Amino acid sequence: LILSGSPYSILSKDRKAPIVDKEIFSLGIPILGICYGMQLIARLFDGGIITSGHNEYGKTKIKLNLKSPLFKDLKPLETCWMSHKDSVVKIPPAFNVIASTPNLPIAGIEEPKNKIYGIQFHPEVMHTPSGMDILKNFLFDICGCSPTWTMVSIIEKQIKKVKDKVKEGRVICGLSGGVDSSVAAVLVSKAVGNKLTCIFVDHGLLRKGEAGKVVETFKQNFKINLIHINAKDRFLSKLVGVIDPEKKRKII
């Protein structure tokens, strides 16, 4: 679980401030709190938090305890991005300090036994150069996740899904030439081959030369069965004299 940042103050009495049930920490899974998320962890485990007189916003140097698995393969001194007003000033029992800055003695905490971590800075932004490494350490080393998602695996999964659904049948696809229908058509074509027939209705509202490009792309490049219907007159005649955009949309 990752508890994200928030524009709210953990010390606010505003009911809109995000809160979680402490029971989630009994699930036995790793938890990372970022900024507000770290303050929330500290609050739930009886740490001390104060609101400073000014916001800390911008880049700063941060000293890391490299013994923490969260900071594996990082340098002892990194650059990070801060954006907060509240600060943890007392760590909860059983927690350790794993990061600090010149202005913030407690910029990172951990409870290693239950794999609970908190960082006051933002690893997800480009201004924290090692931020993605920190998130990877949490996901792959601490949580044990596997980076198995790839575009290729998704394509293979979708092709199999189409094959299982179509079996010996045939497929008709309404093709506009836009991204969504084009991707769908190519995926289905890879799954069922010439059992796919695409129907492209040229309504006369495409960009100049676009209809020809759609036909060329799918007939010549992808070798997909394509029926091209020229319906320009039918569509445009219905739009004569119509000014209101919403009425045009409904007519089309």
CSV table of C-alpha atoms in Angstrom, one decimal:
chain,number,residue,atom,x,y,z
A,1,LEU,CA,0.0,0.0,0.0
A,2,ILE,CA,1.1,3.5,-0.7
A,3,LEU,CA,-0.4,6.4,1.3
A,4,SER,CA,0.0,9.5,-0.9
A,5,GLY,CA,0.5,13.1,-0.2
A,6,SER,CA,-2.4,15.5,0.4
A,7,PRO,CA,-3.0,19.3,0.5
A,8,TYR,CA,-4.7,18.8,3.9
A,9,SER,CA,-3.0,19.1,7.3
A,10,ILE,CA,-2.9,16.0,9.5
A,11,LEU,CA,-3.5,18.4,12.4
A,12,SER,CA,-6.6,19.9,10.8
A,13,LYS,CA,-10.0,19.3,12.3
A,14,ASP,CA,-11.4,19.4,8.8
A,15,ARG,CA,-13.2,16.1,8.2
A,16,LYS,CA,-12.1,16.2,4.6
A,17,ALA,CA,-8.5,15.4,5.6
A,18,PRO,CA,-7.8,11.8,4.5
A,19,ILE,CA,-7.6,9.2,7.2
A,20,VAL,CA,-7.2,5.4,7.2
A,21,ASP,CA,-8.2,2.6,9.6
A,22,LYS,CA,-5.2,1.6,11.7
A,23,GLU,CA,-6.2,-2.0,11.0
A,24,ILE,CA,-4.6,-1.8,7.6
A,25,PHE,CA,-1.3,-2.0,9.3
A,26,SER,CA,-2.3,-5.5,10.6
A,27,LEU,CA,-2.6,-6.9,7.1
A,28,GLY,CA,1.0,-8.0,7.0
A,29,ILE,CA,1.9,-6.2,3.8
A,30,PRO,CA,4.4,-3.4,3.2
A,31,ILE,CA,3.2,0.2,3.5
A,32,LEU,CA,4.9,3.4,2.3
A,33,GLY,CA,3.7,6.8,3.3
A,34,ILE,CA,4.7,9.8,1.2
A,35,CYS,CA,4.6,13.3,2.7
A,36,TYR,CA,1.1,13.5,4.2
A,37,GLY,CA,1.2,9.7,4.2
A,38,MET,CA,4.3,9.7,6.5
A,39,GLN,CA,2.6,12.2,8.8
A,40,LEU,CA,-0.5,10.0,8.9
A,41,ILE,CA,1.6,7.0,9.9
A,42,ALA,CA,3.4,8.9,12.6
A,43,ARG,CA,0.0,10.2,13.9
A,44,LEU,CA,-1.5,6.7,14.0
A,45,PHE,CA,1.5,5.3,15.9
A,46,ASP,CA,1.7,8.1,18.5
A,47,GLY,CA,4.5,10.1,16.9
A,48,GLY,CA,4.8,13.9,17.3
A,49,ILE,CA,3.8,16.4,14.6
A,50,ILE,CA,3.8,20.1,14.5
A,51,THR,CA,2.8,22.8,12.0
A,52,SER,CA,5.8,25.1,11.2
A,53,GLY,CA,5.5,28.8,10.6
A,54,HIS,CA,6.4,28.4,6.9
A,55,ASN,CA,5.9,26.0,4.1
A,56,GLU,CA,9.0,24.0,2.9
A,57,TYR,CA,8.7,24.0,-0.9
A,58,GLY,CA,11.5,23.2,-3.3
A,59,LYS,CA,14.7,21.2,-3.8
A,60,THR,CA,16.9,20.3,-0.9
A,61,LYS,CA,19.7,17.9,0.0
A,62,ILE,CA,18.8,14.9,2.0
A,63,LYS,CA,21.0,12.5,4.0
A,64,LEU,CA,19.9,8.9,3.7
A,65,ASN,CA,20.6,5.9,5.9
A,66,LEU,CA,21.7,3.4,3.3
A,67,LYS,CA,21.1,0.5,5.7
A,68,SER,CA,17.4,0.9,4.9
A,69,PRO,CA,16.3,-1.3,2.0
A,70,LEU,CA,14.2,1.7,0.7
A,71,PHE,CA,17.5,3.4,-0.2
A,72,LYS,CA,19.4,0.5,-1.7
A,73,ASP,CA,22.0,1.5,-4.2
A,74,LEU,CA,21.5,5.2,-3.6
A,75,LYS,CA,24.1,7.8,-2.5
A,76,PRO,CA,24.3,8.9,1.1
A,77,LEU,CA,23.5,12.4,0.0
A,78,GLU,CA,20.7,12.9,-2.6
A,79,THR,CA,18.6,15.8,-3.9
A,80,CYS,CA,14.8,15.6,-3.2
A,81,TRP,CA,11.7,17.7,-3.6
A,82,MET,CA,9.9,18.9,-0.5
A,83,SER,CA,6.3,20.4,-0.3
A,84,HIS,CA,4.9,20.5,3.2
A,85,LYS,CA,4.0,22.6,6.2
A,86,ASP,CA,3.6,19.9,8.9
A,87,SER,CA,6.6,18.0,10.2
A,88,VAL,CA,7.2,14.9,12.2
A,89,VAL,CA,9.2,16.0,15.3
A,90,LYS,CA,9.0,12.7,17.3
A,91,ILE,CA,9.1,9.3,15.8
A,92,PRO,CA,6.7,6.6,17.0
A,93,PRO,CA,7.9,3.7,19.2
A,94,ALA,CA,9.7,1.0,17.3
A,95,PHE,CA,10.4,3.3,14.3
A,96,ASN,CA,13.8,4.5,13.2
A,97,VAL,CA,14.9,7.7,11.4
A,98,ILE,CA,16.2,6.9,7.9
A,99,ALA,CA,16.5,10.3,6.3
A,100,SER,CA,17.1,13.9,7.4
A,101,THR,CA,17.7,17.3,5.9
A,102,PRO,CA,19.4,20.5,7.3
A,103,ASN,CA,15.9,21.8,8.1
A,104,LEU,CA,14.2,18.6,9.0
A,105,PRO,CA,15.8,16.0,11.3
A,106,ILE,CA,13.1,13.5,10.6
A,107,ALA,CA,12.6,13.3,6.8
A,108,GLY,CA,12.2,9.5,6.7
A,109,ILE,CA,11.1,6.7,9.1
A,110,GLU,CA,10.8,3.0,9.0
A,111,GLU,CA,9.5,0.2,11.2
A,112,PRO,CA,11.5,-2.7,9.7
A,113,LYS,CA,9.7,-5.6,11.4
A,114,ASN,CA,6.4,-4.8,9.8
A,115,LYS,CA,7.9,-3.1,6.7
A,116,ILE,CA,6.3,0.3,7.3
A,117,TYR,CA,8.1,3.2,5.7
A,118,GLY,CA,7.5,7.0,5.5
A,119,ILE,CA,9.3,9.7,3.6
A,120,GLN,CA,8.5,13.4,3.9
A,121,PHE,CA,9.8,14.2,0.4
A,122,HIS,CA,8.2,13.4,-3.0
A,123,PRO,CA,9.9,10.5,-4.9
A,124,GLU,CA,7.3,10.6,-7.7
A,125,VAL,CA,8.4,14.0,-9.2
A,126,MET,CA,11.2,14.6,-11.6
A,127,HIS,CA,12.9,17.0,-9.1
A,128,THR,CA,13.8,14.0,-7.0
A,129,PRO,CA,16.3,12.3,-9.4
A,130,SER,CA,16.5,9.0,-7.4
A,131,GLY,CA,12.8,9.0,-6.7
A,132,MET,CA,12.0,6.2,-9.2
A,133,ASP,CA,14.8,4.1,-7.7
A,134,ILE,CA,13.2,4.5,-4.3
A,135,LEU,CA,9.8,3.4,-5.6
A,136,LYS,CA,11.4,0.5,-7.4
A,137,ASN,CA,13.1,-0.6,-4.2
A,138,PHE,CA,9.8,-0.5,-2.4
A,139,LEU,CA,7.9,-2.3,-5.1
A,140,PHE,CA,10.4,-5.0,-6.1
A,141,ASP,CA,12.6,-5.6,-3.1
A,142,ILE,CA,10.4,-4.8,-0.1
A,143,CYS,CA,7.0,-5.8,-1.5
A,144,GLY,CA,8.3,-8.6,-3.8
A,145,CYS,CA,6.4,-7.4,-6.9
A,146,SER,CA,7.5,-8.6,-10.3
A,147,PRO,CA,7.8,-6.1,-13.2
A,148,THR,CA,6.0,-8.4,-15.6
A,149,TRP,CA,3.7,-5.9,-17.3
A,150,THR,CA,4.9,-5.0,-20.8
A,151,MET,CA,3.1,-3.8,-23.9
A,152,VAL,CA,4.0,-7.1,-25.6
A,153,SER,CA,2.4,-9.2,-22.9
A,154,ILE,CA,-0.8,-7.1,-23.0
A,155,ILE,CA,-1.1,-7.5,-26.8
A,156,GLU,CA,-0.6,-11.3,-26.5
A,157,LYS,CA,-3.2,-11.5,-23.8
A,158,GLN,CA,-5.8,-9.5,-25.8
A,159,ILE,CA,-5.1,-11.5,-29.0
A,160,LYS,CA,-5.8,-14.8,-27.0
A,161,LYS,CA,-8.9,-13.3,-25.5
A,162,VAL,CA,-10.3,-12.4,-29.0
A,163,LYS,CA,-9.4,-15.9,-30.3
A,164,ASP,CA,-11.2,-17.6,-27.4
A,165,LYS,CA,-14.3,-15.4,-27.9
A,166,VAL,CA,-14.6,-15.6,-31.7
A,167,LYS,CA,-13.6,-19.2,-32.2
A,168,GLU,CA,-14.9,-20.2,-35.7
A,169,GLY,CA,-17.1,-17.1,-36.1
A,170,ARG,CA,-16.6,-13.9,-38.0
A,171,VAL,CA,-16.1,-10.3,-36.9
A,172,ILE,CA,-17.5,-7.0,-38.1
A,173,CYS,CA,-15.7,-3.8,-36.9
A,174,GLY,CA,-16.9,-0.3,-37.3
A,175,LEU,CA,-13.8,1.7,-38.3
A,176,SER,CA,-13.6,5.4,-37.9
A,177,GLY,CA,-9.8,5.7,-38.6
A,178,GLY,CA,-9.3,7.1,-35.1
A,179,VAL,CA,-6.9,5.6,-32.5
A,180,ASP,CA,-9.4,3.5,-30.6
A,181,SER,CA,-11.1,1.7,-33.5
A,182,SER,CA,-7.8,1.4,-35.4
A,183,VAL,CA,-6.0,-0.4,-32.5
A,184,ALA,CA,-9.0,-2.6,-32.0
A,185,ALA,CA,-9.1,-3.5,-35.7
A,186,VAL,CA,-5.4,-4.4,-35.8
A,187,LEU,CA,-5.6,-6.5,-32.6
A,188,VAL,CA,-8.6,-8.4,-33.9
A,189,SER,CA,-7.0,-8.9,-37.3
A,190,LYS,CA,-3.9,-10.5,-35.6
A,191,ALA,CA,-6.2,-12.8,-33.8
A,192,VAL,CA,-8.7,-13.9,-36.5
A,193,GLY,CA,-7.0,-12.9,-39.8
A,194,ASN,CA,-9.4,-12.7,-42.8
A,195,LYS,CA,-12.4,-13.5,-40.6
A,196,LEU,CA,-12.5,-9.8,-39.8
A,197,THR,CA,-14.3,-7.3,-42.0
A,198,CYS,CA,-14.0,-3.6,-41.2
A,199,ILE,CA,-16.6,-1.0,-42.3
A,200,PHE,CA,-15.3,2.5,-42.8
A,201,VAL,CA,-18.0,5.1,-43.2
A,202,ASP,CA,-16.7,8.3,-44.8
A,203,HIS,CA,-19.1,11.0,-43.5
A,204,GLY,CA,-17.3,13.9,-45.1
A,205,LEU,CA,-16.2,15.4,-41.9
A,206,LEU,CA,-12.6,14.1,-41.8
A,207,ARG,CA,-9.5,16.2,-42.5
A,208,LYS,CA,-8.5,16.6,-46.1
A,209,GLY,CA,-7.1,13.4,-47.5
A,210,GLU,CA,-7.7,11.5,-44.3
A,211,ALA,CA,-10.3,9.1,-45.7
A,212,GLY,CA,-7.8,8.0,-48.4
A,213,LYS,CA,-5.1,7.4,-45.8
A,214,VAL,CA,-7.4,5.2,-43.7
A,215,VAL,CA,-8.2,3.1,-46.7
A,216,GLU,CA,-4.6,2.8,-47.8
A,217,THR,CA,-3.4,2.0,-44.3
A,218,PHE,CA,-5.8,-0.8,-43.6
A,219,LYS,CA,-6.1,-2.3,-47.1
A,220,GLN,CA,-2.5,-2.1,-48.2
A,221,ASN,CA,-0.4,-2.0,-45.0
A,222,PHE,CA,-2.5,-4.2,-42.7
A,223,LYS,CA,-4.1,-6.3,-45.5
A,224,ILE,CA,-7.5,-6.1,-43.7
A,225,ASN,CA,-10.8,-6.7,-45.5
A,226,LEU,CA,-12.2,-3.1,-45.7
A,227,ILE,CA,-15.6,-1.9,-47.0
A,228,HIS,CA,-15.4,1.8,-47.7
A,229,ILE,CA,-18.8,3.6,-47.7
A,230,ASN,CA,-18.9,7.1,-49.1
A,231,ALA,CA,-21.8,8.7,-47.2
A,232,LYS,CA,-20.7,12.3,-47.5
A,233,ASP,CA,-23.9,13.5,-49.2
A,234,ARG,CA,-26.1,11.8,-46.6
A,235,PHE,CA,-24.4,13.3,-43.6
A,236,LEU,CA,-23.8,16.8,-45.0
A,237,SER,CA,-27.3,17.2,-46.3
A,238,LYS,CA,-28.7,16.6,-42.8
A,239,LEU,CA,-26.4,19.3,-41.4
A,240,VAL,CA,-27.5,22.1,-43.8
A,241,GLY,CA,-28.6,25.1,-41.9
A,242,VAL,CA,-27.8,23.6,-38.5
A,243,ILE,CA,-25.7,26.0,-36.3
A,244,ASP,CA,-25.9,24.6,-32.8
A,245,PRO,CA,-22.9,22.3,-32.1
A,246,GLU,CA,-24.9,19.9,-29.9
A,247,LYS,CA,-27.6,19.5,-32.5
A,248,LYS,CA,-24.9,18.8,-35.1
A,249,ARG,CA,-23.4,16.1,-32.8
A,250,LYS,CA,-26.8,14.4,-32.4
A,251,ILE,CA,-27.5,14.4,-36.1
A,252,ILE,CA,-24.1,12.9,-36.9
